[in-house]
mmCIF file of C-alpha atoms in Angstrom:
data_model
loop_
_atom_site.group_PDB
_atom_site.id
_atom_site.type_symbol
_atom_site.label_atom_id
_atom_site.label_comp_id
_atom_site.label_asym_id
_atom_site.label_seq_id
_atom_site.Cartn_x
_atom_site.Cartn_y
_atom_site.Cartn_z
ATOM 1 C CA UNK A 83 60.507 -257.073 -143.317
ATOM 2 C CA UNK A 84 64.072 -258.219 -144.023
ATOM 3 C CA UNK A 85 65.427 -256.842 -140.745
ATOM 4 C CA UNK A 86 62.573 -258.317 -138.671
ATOM 5 C CA UNK A 87 63.394 -260.274 -135.508
ATOM 6 C CA UNK A 88 60.102 -260.590 -133.601
ATOM 7 C CA UNK A 89 56.494 -260.459 -134.732
ATOM 8 C CA UNK A 90 53.354 -260.377 -132.595
ATOM 9 C CA UNK A 91 49.952 -260.868 -134.217
ATOM 10 C CA UNK A 92 46.774 -260.238 -132.171
ATOM 11 C CA UNK A 93 48.376 -261.589 -129.018
ATOM 12 C CA UNK A 94 46.291 -262.201 -125.893
ATOM 13 C CA UNK A 95 48.296 -262.439 -122.675
ATOM 14 C CA UNK A 96 47.276 -263.340 -119.155
ATOM 15 C CA UNK A 97 47.114 -266.087 -116.560
ATOM 16 C CA UNK A 98 44.974 -269.198 -116.912
ATOM 17 C CA UNK A 99 41.720 -268.015 -118.457
ATOM 18 C CA UNK A 100 42.154 -264.412 -117.322
ATOM 19 C CA UNK A 101 43.181 -262.180 -120.231
ATOM 20 C CA UNK A 102 45.109 -259.100 -119.128
ATOM 21 C CA UNK A 103 46.036 -257.826 -122.603
ATOM 22 C CA UNK A 104 44.517 -258.593 -125.984
ATOM 23 C CA UNK A 105 45.030 -257.812 -129.673
ATOM 24 C CA UNK A 106 48.697 -256.844 -129.232
ATOM 25 C CA UNK A 107 50.399 -256.598 -132.620
ATOM 26 C CA UNK A 108 53.806 -255.205 -133.514
ATOM 27 C CA UNK A 109 57.022 -256.056 -135.316
ATOM 28 C CA UNK A 110 60.467 -255.586 -133.777
ATOM 29 C CA UNK A 111 63.546 -255.096 -135.928
ATOM 30 C CA UNK A 112 67.111 -256.132 -135.141
ATOM 31 C CA UNK A 113 68.824 -253.564 -132.953
ATOM 32 C CA UNK A 114 65.567 -251.807 -132.101
ATOM 33 C CA UNK A 115 64.663 -250.697 -128.579
ATOM 34 C CA UNK A 116 60.985 -250.872 -127.635
ATOM 35 C CA UNK A 117 59.964 -249.505 -124.226
ATOM 36 C CA UNK A 118 56.683 -250.593 -122.661
ATOM 37 C CA UNK A 119 55.040 -247.951 -120.465
ATOM 38 C CA UNK A 120 51.743 -247.607 -118.638
ATOM 39 C CA UNK A 121 50.143 -247.713 -115.176
ATOM 40 C CA UNK A 122 50.788 -250.518 -112.713
ATOM 41 C CA UNK A 123 48.776 -253.689 -113.203
ATOM 42 C CA UNK A 124 48.021 -253.093 -116.882
ATOM 43 C CA UNK A 125 49.957 -256.113 -118.200
ATOM 44 C CA UNK A 126 53.450 -254.861 -119.061
ATOM 45 C CA UNK A 127 55.208 -257.675 -117.206
ATOM 46 C CA UNK A 128 52.616 -260.173 -118.413
ATOM 47 C CA UNK A 129 53.411 -259.330 -122.026
ATOM 48 C CA UNK A 130 57.158 -259.756 -121.471
ATOM 49 C CA UNK A 131 56.587 -263.095 -119.730
ATOM 50 C CA UNK A 132 54.458 -264.256 -122.655
ATOM 51 C CA UNK A 133 57.098 -263.327 -125.238
ATOM 52 C CA UNK A 134 59.757 -264.946 -123.050
ATOM 53 C CA UNK A 135 57.721 -268.193 -122.711
ATOM 54 C CA UNK A 136 57.473 -267.787 -118.934
ATOM 55 C CA UNK A 137 53.679 -268.103 -119.210
ATOM 56 C CA UNK A 138 51.474 -269.625 -121.909
ATOM 57 C CA UNK A 139 50.276 -267.626 -124.893
ATOM 58 C CA UNK A 140 46.467 -267.233 -124.591
ATOM 59 C CA UNK A 141 45.781 -266.138 -128.159
ATOM 60 C CA UNK A 142 47.351 -264.931 -131.372
ATOM 61 C CA UNK A 143 50.910 -265.701 -132.411
ATOM 62 C CA UNK A 144 54.472 -264.765 -131.479
ATOM 63 C CA UNK A 145 57.215 -265.475 -134.009
ATOM 64 C CA UNK A 146 60.958 -265.141 -133.592
ATOM 65 C CA UNK A 147 63.043 -265.103 -136.779
ATOM 66 C CA UNK A 148 59.884 -266.094 -138.707
ATOM 67 C CA UNK A 149 59.451 -269.168 -136.464
ATOM 68 C CA UNK A 150 56.757 -269.625 -133.766
ATOM 69 C CA UNK A 151 58.362 -269.327 -130.331
ATOM 70 C CA UNK A 152 56.756 -272.600 -129.217
ATOM 71 C CA UNK A 153 58.678 -274.385 -132.006
ATOM 72 C CA UNK A 154 62.057 -273.587 -130.398
ATOM 73 C CA UNK A 155 63.644 -276.102 -128.069
ATOM 74 C CA UNK A 156 64.394 -274.696 -124.592
ATOM 75 C CA UNK A 157 68.090 -274.689 -125.408
ATOM 76 C CA UNK A 158 67.724 -272.877 -128.725
ATOM 77 C CA UNK A 159 65.276 -270.385 -127.243
ATOM 78 C CA UNK A 160 67.778 -269.597 -124.463
ATOM 79 C CA UNK A 161 70.415 -268.854 -127.101
ATOM 80 C CA UNK A 162 68.125 -266.360 -128.801
ATOM 81 C CA UNK A 163 66.157 -264.756 -125.954
ATOM 82 C CA UNK A 164 67.249 -263.609 -122.508
ATOM 83 C CA UNK A 165 64.672 -262.633 -119.880
ATOM 84 C CA UNK A 166 65.171 -260.491 -116.774
ATOM 85 C CA UNK A 167 62.117 -260.392 -114.495
ATOM 86 C CA UNK A 168 61.525 -258.219 -111.448
ATOM 87 C CA UNK A 169 61.589 -261.252 -109.165
ATOM 88 C CA UNK A 170 64.557 -263.561 -109.535
ATOM 89 C CA UNK A 171 65.782 -266.613 -107.629
ATOM 90 C CA UNK A 172 68.170 -266.017 -104.725
ATOM 91 C CA UNK A 173 70.980 -268.604 -105.040
ATOM 92 C CA UNK A 174 72.347 -269.122 -101.545
ATOM 93 C CA UNK A 175 75.916 -270.222 -102.193
ATOM 94 C CA UNK A 176 76.704 -268.743 -105.615
ATOM 95 C CA UNK A 177 78.942 -265.730 -105.931
ATOM 96 C CA UNK A 178 77.936 -262.802 -108.116
ATOM 97 C CA UNK A 179 80.377 -264.056 -110.732
ATOM 98 C CA UNK A 180 78.820 -267.541 -110.608
ATOM 99 C CA UNK A 181 75.405 -266.018 -111.276
ATOM 100 C CA UNK A 182 76.684 -264.123 -114.324
ATOM 101 C CA UNK A 183 78.521 -267.238 -115.567
ATOM 102 C CA UNK A 184 75.355 -269.360 -115.337
ATOM 103 C CA UNK A 185 74.124 -267.535 -118.455
ATOM 104 C CA UNK A 186 76.680 -269.441 -120.524
ATOM 105 C CA UNK A 187 75.229 -272.901 -119.757
ATOM 106 C CA UNK A 188 73.109 -273.059 -122.942
ATOM 107 C CA UNK A 189 76.444 -273.061 -124.800
ATOM 108 C CA UNK A 190 78.463 -275.476 -122.642
ATOM 109 C CA UNK A 191 77.293 -278.948 -123.689
ATOM 110 C CA UNK A 192 76.427 -281.910 -121.475
ATOM 111 C CA UNK A 193 79.284 -281.409 -118.983
ATOM 112 C CA UNK A 194 78.402 -277.792 -118.273
ATOM 113 C CA UNK A 195 82.044 -276.723 -118.415
ATOM 114 C CA UNK A 196 82.850 -273.162 -119.418
ATOM 115 C CA UNK A 197 85.426 -272.784 -122.171
ATOM 116 C CA UNK A 198 88.091 -270.092 -122.255
ATOM 117 C CA UNK A 199 85.822 -268.183 -124.647
ATOM 118 C CA UNK A 200 82.904 -268.445 -122.188
ATOM 119 C CA UNK A 201 85.097 -267.199 -119.336
ATOM 120 C CA UNK A 202 86.159 -264.225 -121.450
ATOM 121 C CA UNK A 203 82.525 -263.302 -122.152
ATOM 122 C CA UNK A 204 81.718 -263.558 -118.429
ATOM 123 C CA UNK A 205 84.583 -261.204 -117.547
ATOM 124 C CA UNK A 206 83.529 -258.748 -120.247
ATOM 125 C CA UNK A 207 79.957 -258.621 -118.893
ATOM 126 C CA UNK A 208 81.172 -258.180 -115.322
ATOM 127 C CA UNK A 209 83.334 -255.289 -116.486
ATOM 128 C CA UNK A 210 80.524 -253.853 -118.612
ATOM 129 C CA UNK A 211 78.292 -253.467 -115.531
ATOM 130 C CA UNK A 212 81.167 -252.447 -113.230
ATOM 131 C CA UNK A 213 80.917 -255.525 -110.992
ATOM 132 C CA UNK A 214 84.636 -256.292 -110.574
ATOM 133 C CA UNK A 215 84.859 -255.217 -106.919
ATOM 134 C CA UNK A 216 82.223 -257.619 -105.656
ATOM 135 C CA UNK A 217 82.304 -260.426 -108.228
ATOM 136 C CA UNK A 218 83.443 -262.852 -105.488
ATOM 137 C CA UNK A 219 80.776 -261.716 -103.005
ATOM 138 C CA UNK A 220 77.926 -264.177 -102.383
ATOM 139 C CA UNK A 221 74.887 -263.100 -104.379
ATOM 140 C CA UNK A 222 72.613 -263.373 -101.329
ATOM 141 C CA UNK A 223 74.884 -260.935 -99.437
ATOM 142 C CA UNK A 224 74.882 -258.264 -102.163
ATOM 143 C CA UNK A 225 72.671 -255.175 -101.962
ATOM 144 C CA UNK A 226 69.482 -254.916 -104.024
ATOM 145 C CA UNK A 227 71.176 -252.580 -106.489
ATOM 146 C CA UNK A 228 74.192 -254.867 -106.845
ATOM 147 C CA UNK A 229 71.950 -257.885 -107.402
ATOM 148 C CA UNK A 230 70.054 -256.000 -110.094
ATOM 149 C CA UNK A 231 73.287 -255.201 -111.915
ATOM 150 C CA UNK A 232 74.414 -258.817 -111.593
ATOM 151 C CA UNK A 233 71.157 -260.057 -113.121
ATOM 152 C CA UNK A 234 71.442 -257.540 -115.956
ATOM 153 C CA UNK A 235 75.014 -258.709 -116.589
ATOM 154 C CA UNK A 236 73.741 -262.287 -116.584
ATOM 155 C CA UNK A 237 71.045 -261.463 -119.149
ATOM 156 C CA UNK A 238 73.609 -259.797 -121.420
ATOM 157 C CA UNK A 239 76.102 -262.633 -120.897
ATOM 158 C CA UNK A 240 73.612 -264.988 -122.529
ATOM 159 C CA UNK A 241 74.363 -263.102 -125.788
ATOM 160 C CA UNK A 242 70.777 -263.131 -127.040
ATOM 161 C CA UNK A 243 69.314 -261.629 -130.167
ATOM 162 C CA UNK A 244 66.401 -260.409 -128.024
ATOM 163 C CA UNK A 245 66.731 -258.994 -124.515
ATOM 164 C CA UNK A 246 63.529 -258.805 -122.421
ATOM 165 C CA UNK A 247 63.940 -256.573 -119.366
ATOM 166 C CA UNK A 248 61.231 -256.024 -116.770
ATOM 167 C CA UNK A 249 61.906 -252.749 -114.924
ATOM 168 C CA UNK A 250 65.708 -252.942 -115.360
ATOM 169 C CA UNK A 251 66.313 -249.596 -113.624
ATOM 170 C CA UNK A 252 64.737 -250.749 -110.346
ATOM 171 C CA UNK A 253 67.004 -250.495 -107.270
ATOM 172 C CA UNK A 254 69.710 -248.625 -109.191
ATOM 173 C CA UNK A 255 71.055 -245.248 -108.063
ATOM 174 C CA UNK A 256 71.155 -242.421 -110.601
ATOM 175 C CA UNK A 257 74.772 -243.107 -111.564
ATOM 176 C CA UNK A 258 74.080 -246.754 -112.392
ATOM 177 C CA UNK A 259 70.796 -245.899 -114.096
ATOM 178 C CA UNK A 260 72.637 -243.595 -116.482
ATOM 179 C CA UNK A 261 75.373 -246.196 -116.951
ATOM 180 C CA UNK A 262 72.780 -248.838 -117.838
ATOM 181 C CA UNK A 263 71.140 -246.439 -120.280
ATOM 182 C CA UNK A 264 74.446 -246.202 -122.160
ATOM 183 C CA UNK A 265 75.030 -249.968 -121.969
ATOM 184 C CA UNK A 266 71.637 -250.627 -123.578
ATOM 185 C CA UNK A 267 72.377 -248.066 -126.284
ATOM 186 C CA UNK A 268 75.673 -249.831 -127.088
ATOM 187 C CA UNK A 269 73.972 -253.241 -127.224
ATOM 188 C CA UNK A 270 71.365 -251.870 -129.595
ATOM 189 C CA UNK A 271 74.093 -250.480 -131.838
ATOM 190 C CA UNK A 272 75.566 -253.992 -132.016
ATOM 191 C CA UNK A 273 72.242 -255.403 -133.251
ATOM 192 C CA UNK A 274 70.682 -256.669 -130.006
ATOM 193 C CA UNK A 275 66.928 -256.002 -129.896
ATOM 194 C CA UNK A 276 65.525 -254.888 -126.551
ATOM 195 C CA UNK A 277 62.016 -254.820 -125.105
ATOM 196 C CA UNK A 278 61.837 -253.320 -121.622
ATOM 197 C CA UNK A 279 59.063 -252.256 -119.307
ATOM 198 C CA UNK A 280 59.958 -248.990 -117.581
ATOM 199 C CA UNK A 281 58.500 -246.446 -115.189
ATOM 200 C CA UNK A 282 61.258 -243.932 -115.965
ATOM 201 C CA UNK A 283 59.399 -242.068 -118.710
ATOM 202 C CA UNK A 284 62.318 -239.735 -119.397
ATOM 203 C CA UNK A 285 64.587 -242.731 -120.056
ATOM 204 C CA UNK A 286 62.031 -244.281 -122.388
ATOM 205 C CA UNK A 287 61.816 -241.055 -124.368
ATOM 206 C CA UNK A 288 65.607 -240.763 -124.578
ATOM 207 C CA UNK A 289 66.588 -244.244 -125.713
ATOM 208 C CA UNK A 290 63.602 -245.885 -127.398
ATOM 209 C CA UNK A 291 63.040 -246.250 -131.109
ATOM 210 C CA UNK A 292 59.363 -246.864 -130.370
ATOM 211 C CA UNK A 293 57.199 -246.961 -127.267
ATOM 212 C CA UNK A 294 54.363 -249.377 -126.542
ATOM 213 C CA UNK A 295 51.703 -247.650 -124.419
ATOM 214 C CA UNK A 296 49.609 -250.068 -122.345
ATOM 215 C CA UNK A 297 46.329 -249.071 -120.704
ATOM 216 C CA UNK A 298 42.858 -250.550 -120.184
ATOM 217 C CA UNK A 299 43.779 -253.875 -121.825
ATOM 218 C CA UNK A 300 44.736 -252.088 -125.038
ATOM 219 C CA UNK A 301 48.043 -251.053 -126.590
ATOM 220 C CA UNK A 302 49.287 -248.468 -129.049
ATOM 221 C CA UNK A 303 52.708 -247.985 -130.613
ATOM 222 C CA UNK A 304 54.175 -244.483 -130.637
ATOM 223 C CA UNK A 305 57.452 -242.922 -131.626
ATOM 224 C CA UNK A 306 59.048 -240.839 -128.831
ATOM 225 C CA UNK A 307 58.423 -237.584 -130.688
ATOM 226 C CA UNK A 308 54.701 -238.403 -130.774
ATOM 227 C CA UNK A 309 54.659 -238.484 -126.983
ATOM 228 C CA UNK A 310 56.155 -235.040 -126.438
ATOM 229 C CA UNK A 311 52.738 -233.871 -125.385
ATOM 230 C CA UNK A 312 51.562 -233.674 -121.814
ATOM 231 C CA UNK A 313 48.057 -234.618 -122.956
ATOM 232 C CA UNK A 314 49.287 -238.059 -124.035
ATOM 233 C CA UNK A 315 50.655 -238.824 -120.579
ATOM 234 C CA UNK A 316 47.663 -237.334 -118.800
ATOM 235 C CA UNK A 317 45.470 -239.733 -120.758
ATOM 236 C CA UNK A 318 47.752 -242.757 -120.270
ATOM 237 C CA UNK A 319 48.313 -242.317 -116.522
ATOM 238 C CA UNK A 320 45.115 -240.408 -115.618
ATOM 239 C CA UNK A 321 47.272 -237.501 -114.485
ATOM 240 C CA UNK A 322 45.968 -234.193 -113.271
ATOM 241 C CA UNK A 323 47.133 -231.202 -115.289
ATOM 242 C CA UNK A 324 50.584 -229.760 -114.591
ATOM 243 C CA UNK A 325 51.955 -232.842 -112.821
ATOM 244 C CA UNK A 326 54.379 -233.914 -115.534
ATOM 245 C CA UNK A 327 56.317 -232.203 -118.321
ATOM 246 C CA UNK A 328 57.039 -234.655 -121.125
ATOM 247 C CA UNK A 329 59.622 -232.491 -122.878
ATOM 248 C CA UNK A 330 61.886 -232.420 -119.835
ATOM 249 C CA UNK A 331 60.681 -235.658 -118.248
ATOM 250 C CA UNK A 332 60.075 -233.913 -114.917
ATOM 251 C CA UNK A 333 57.375 -233.874 -112.270
ATOM 252 C CA UNK A 334 57.060 -231.426 -109.398
ATOM 253 C CA UNK A 335 54.940 -230.657 -106.350
ATOM 254 C CA UNK A 336 51.471 -229.409 -107.177
ATOM 255 C CA UNK A 337 50.834 -225.673 -107.021
ATOM 256 C CA UNK A 338 49.658 -224.487 -103.572
ATOM 257 C CA UNK A 339 45.995 -223.456 -103.570
ATOM 258 C CA UNK A 340 44.947 -219.818 -103.313
ATOM 259 C CA UNK A 341 45.849 -216.388 -104.578
ATOM 260 C CA UNK A 342 49.610 -215.759 -104.778
ATOM 261 C CA UNK A 343 51.248 -214.302 -101.685
ATOM 262 C CA UNK A 344 54.735 -214.100 -103.207
ATOM 263 C CA UNK A 345 55.925 -212.966 -106.636
ATOM 264 C CA UNK A 346 59.146 -214.541 -107.979
ATOM 265 C CA UNK A 347 61.179 -212.650 -110.579
ATOM 266 C CA UNK A 348 63.710 -214.862 -112.362
ATOM 267 C CA UNK A 349 64.981 -216.411 -115.566
ATOM 268 C CA UNK A 350 67.569 -218.931 -116.837
ATOM 269 C CA UNK A 351 66.768 -221.547 -114.171
ATOM 270 C CA UNK A 352 67.448 -219.256 -111.221
ATOM 271 C CA UNK A 353 63.883 -219.354 -109.971
ATOM 272 C CA UNK A 354 63.472 -223.150 -109.777
ATOM 273 C CA UNK A 355 64.936 -223.638 -106.297
ATOM 274 C CA UNK A 356 62.736 -220.811 -104.978
ATOM 275 C CA UNK A 357 59.642 -222.355 -106.597
ATOM 276 C CA UNK A 358 60.357 -225.637 -104.843
ATOM 277 C CA UNK A 359 60.993 -224.041 -101.473
ATOM 278 C CA UNK A 360 57.756 -222.064 -101.665
ATOM 279 C CA UNK A 361 55.791 -225.122 -102.832
ATOM 280 C CA UNK A 362 57.178 -227.176 -99.928
ATOM 281 C CA UNK A 363 56.046 -224.484 -97.489
ATOM 282 C CA UNK A 364 52.604 -224.437 -99.121
ATOM 283 C CA UNK A 365 52.956 -220.751 -100.053
ATOM 284 C CA UNK A 366 51.074 -219.868 -103.219
ATOM 285 C CA UNK A 367 53.159 -217.720 -105.549
ATOM 286 C CA UNK A 368 53.242 -216.068 -108.944
ATOM 287 C CA UNK A 369 56.148 -216.240 -111.385
ATOM 288 C CA UNK A 370 57.146 -214.032 -114.284
ATOM 289 C CA UNK A 371 57.474 -212.436 -116.579
ATOM 290 C CA UNK A 372 58.932 -215.526 -118.275
ATOM 291 C CA UNK A 373 59.536 -216.227 -121.935
ATOM 292 C CA UNK A 374 58.056 -219.575 -122.929
ATOM 293 C CA UNK A 375 61.469 -220.919 -124.006
ATOM 294 C CA UNK A 376 63.036 -220.133 -120.623
ATOM 295 C CA UNK A 377 63.939 -223.154 -118.475
ATOM 296 C CA UNK A 378 62.044 -221.613 -115.543
ATOM 297 C CA UNK A 379 58.785 -221.638 -117.518
ATOM 298 C CA UNK A 380 57.805 -225.372 -117.353
ATOM 299 C CA UNK A 381 58.713 -225.515 -113.653
ATOM 300 C CA UNK A 382 56.656 -222.404 -112.929
ATOM 301 C CA UNK A 383 53.732 -223.926 -114.823
ATOM 302 C CA UNK A 384 53.735 -226.901 -112.459
ATOM 303 C CA UNK A 385 54.303 -225.132 -109.142
ATOM 304 C CA UNK A 386 53.074 -221.531 -109.403
ATOM 305 C CA UNK A 387 49.440 -220.602 -108.860
ATOM 306 C CA UNK A 388 49.851 -217.898 -111.509
ATOM 307 C CA UNK A 389 52.383 -217.506 -114.335
ATOM 308 C CA UNK A 390 52.956 -214.379 -116.399
ATOM 309 C CA UNK A 391 54.522 -215.383 -119.690
ATOM 310 C CA UNK A 392 55.350 -214.133 -123.147
ATOM 311 C CA UNK A 393 56.052 -216.025 -126.359
ATOM 312 C CA UNK A 394 59.739 -216.570 -127.109
ATOM 313 C CA UNK A 395 61.571 -213.649 -128.739
ATOM 314 C CA UNK A 396 58.529 -211.361 -128.560
ATOM 315 C CA UNK A 397 58.526 -208.048 -126.715
ATOM 316 C CA UNK A 398 56.768 -207.955 -123.364
ATOM 317 C CA UNK A 399 53.632 -205.890 -123.929
ATOM 318 C CA UNK A 400 52.511 -202.993 -121.758
ATOM 319 C CA UNK A 401 49.275 -204.811 -120.892
ATOM 320 C CA UNK A 402 51.130 -207.868 -119.539
ATOM 321 C CA UNK A 403 53.478 -205.614 -117.594
ATOM 322 C CA UNK A 404 50.561 -203.794 -115.935
ATOM 323 C CA UNK A 405 48.866 -207.085 -115.104
ATOM 324 C CA UNK A 406 52.061 -208.313 -113.406
ATOM 325 C CA UNK A 407 52.273 -205.038 -111.437
ATOM 326 C CA UNK A 408 48.721 -205.498 -110.199
ATOM 327 C CA UNK A 409 49.637 -209.001 -109.010
ATOM 328 C CA UNK A 410 52.694 -207.601 -107.214
ATOM 329 C CA UNK A 411 50.420 -205.051 -105.517
ATOM 330 C CA UNK A 412 48.319 -207.892 -104.086
ATOM 331 C CA UNK A 413 51.338 -209.980 -103.005
ATOM 332 C CA UNK A 414 52.996 -209.685 -99.609
ATOM 333 C CA UNK A 415 56.554 -210.233 -100.811
ATOM 334 C CA UNK A 416 58.676 -210.286 -103.984
ATOM 335 C CA UNK A 417 61.728 -212.486 -104.532
ATOM 336 C CA UNK A 418 64.535 -211.395 -106.833
ATOM 337 C CA UNK A 419 66.010 -214.750 -107.900
ATOM 338 C CA UNK A 420 68.068 -213.112 -110.644
ATOM 339 C CA UNK A 421 67.155 -211.438 -113.902
ATOM 340 C CA UNK A 422 69.468 -211.366 -116.925
ATOM 341 C CA UNK A 423 70.586 -208.077 -118.500
ATOM 342 C CA UNK A 424 69.585 -207.073 -122.015
ATOM 343 C CA UNK A 425 66.956 -204.938 -123.685
ATOM 344 C CA UNK A 426 64.441 -207.775 -123.948
ATOM 345 C CA UNK A 427 64.381 -208.096 -120.135
ATOM 346 C CA UNK A 428 64.011 -204.357 -119.478
ATOM 347 C CA UNK A 429 60.306 -204.696 -118.495
ATOM 348 C CA UNK A 430 61.181 -207.423 -115.962
ATOM 349 C CA UNK A 431 63.818 -205.172 -114.421
ATOM 350 C CA UNK A 432 61.154 -202.465 -114.305
ATOM 351 C CA UNK A 433 59.040 -204.884 -112.224
ATOM 352 C CA UNK A 434 62.016 -205.392 -109.918
ATOM 353 C CA UNK A 435 62.364 -201.653 -109.372
ATOM 354 C CA UNK A 436 58.585 -201.324 -108.938
ATOM 355 C CA UNK A 437 58.600 -203.907 -106.132
ATOM 356 C CA UNK A 438 61.631 -202.665 -104.154
ATOM 357 C CA UNK A 439 59.602 -202.137 -100.992
ATOM 358 C CA UNK A 440 58.417 -205.760 -101.005
ATOM 359 C CA UNK A 441 61.702 -207.545 -101.774
ATOM 360 C CA UNK A 442 62.091 -210.667 -99.642
ATOM 361 C CA UNK A 443 65.428 -212.447 -99.240
ATOM 362 C CA UNK A 444 65.187 -216.149 -98.373
ATOM 363 C CA UNK A 445 68.209 -217.615 -96.586
#
């Protein structure tokens, strides 16, 4: 392929004689983002280390720009590939800026002196990751999250064609996770190829062009849209049903066991906080009647012991309405979390009127 950057053919990866992954084959194009997902200990980091020449290739071939990676000199490889691992060295006397600047050494020549152009690239990477305020702080005195951002800036500062990132979102708060997501998207748009191992499934689904699923020493390549199925993740991570919703990238507390004691009437996201509060208290509850395109529906599916639902845009049938009334009869309390007006919701408002004597207001 003309746009090809990296090619793996039947790769075996591991340590010494122990093979962790085998028969890994895929091609990565310029500017493409490939996320590697799967359970802990399945070889995600091992694969990245193998591609990045941190450990020896145990079988098969890895080619970069149609050239075997072992044929590159260390200097040339460093100009093409940048690797960020989960465990990095802790330089005692270097500032955060010094750590970022060290990425330019493959370009500096025998004296190791940074040119004005190198200094400009360093400043741009510091600014890109928002590190200006603590650039002069000693790296060993920075927080875990700050160190992670420094190491990411260092990897980018190397200006590689291929960026290998092992759990890049680790230690970052939600603001910096989202910022990094946008940084990686911008790098990809500029033609930088990225392979990253992630545990943030929702991020992988949002940003990846393709996803490499790793489990039981085997791999499979999927496009994000192929993974919008809870069954795929249940199989990959050995999940119990209703623990993860792939469309929204959310997981919630498991449904309390037993017949519902509370019935929650809601729509448009207004029931979610009540679901969580009831689940935390271990109170089994029913939810409904919800249309399957309502935002409350996937949350109810994960946390409610019983869900009354209707297909989107269809009328709520008399049989479903009677079934919900029977459930209300057996419940101790009913919560009105808020029901929208409109003819389509008239049966739900009928349920609200039916359950007036059992209404329960949670403060």
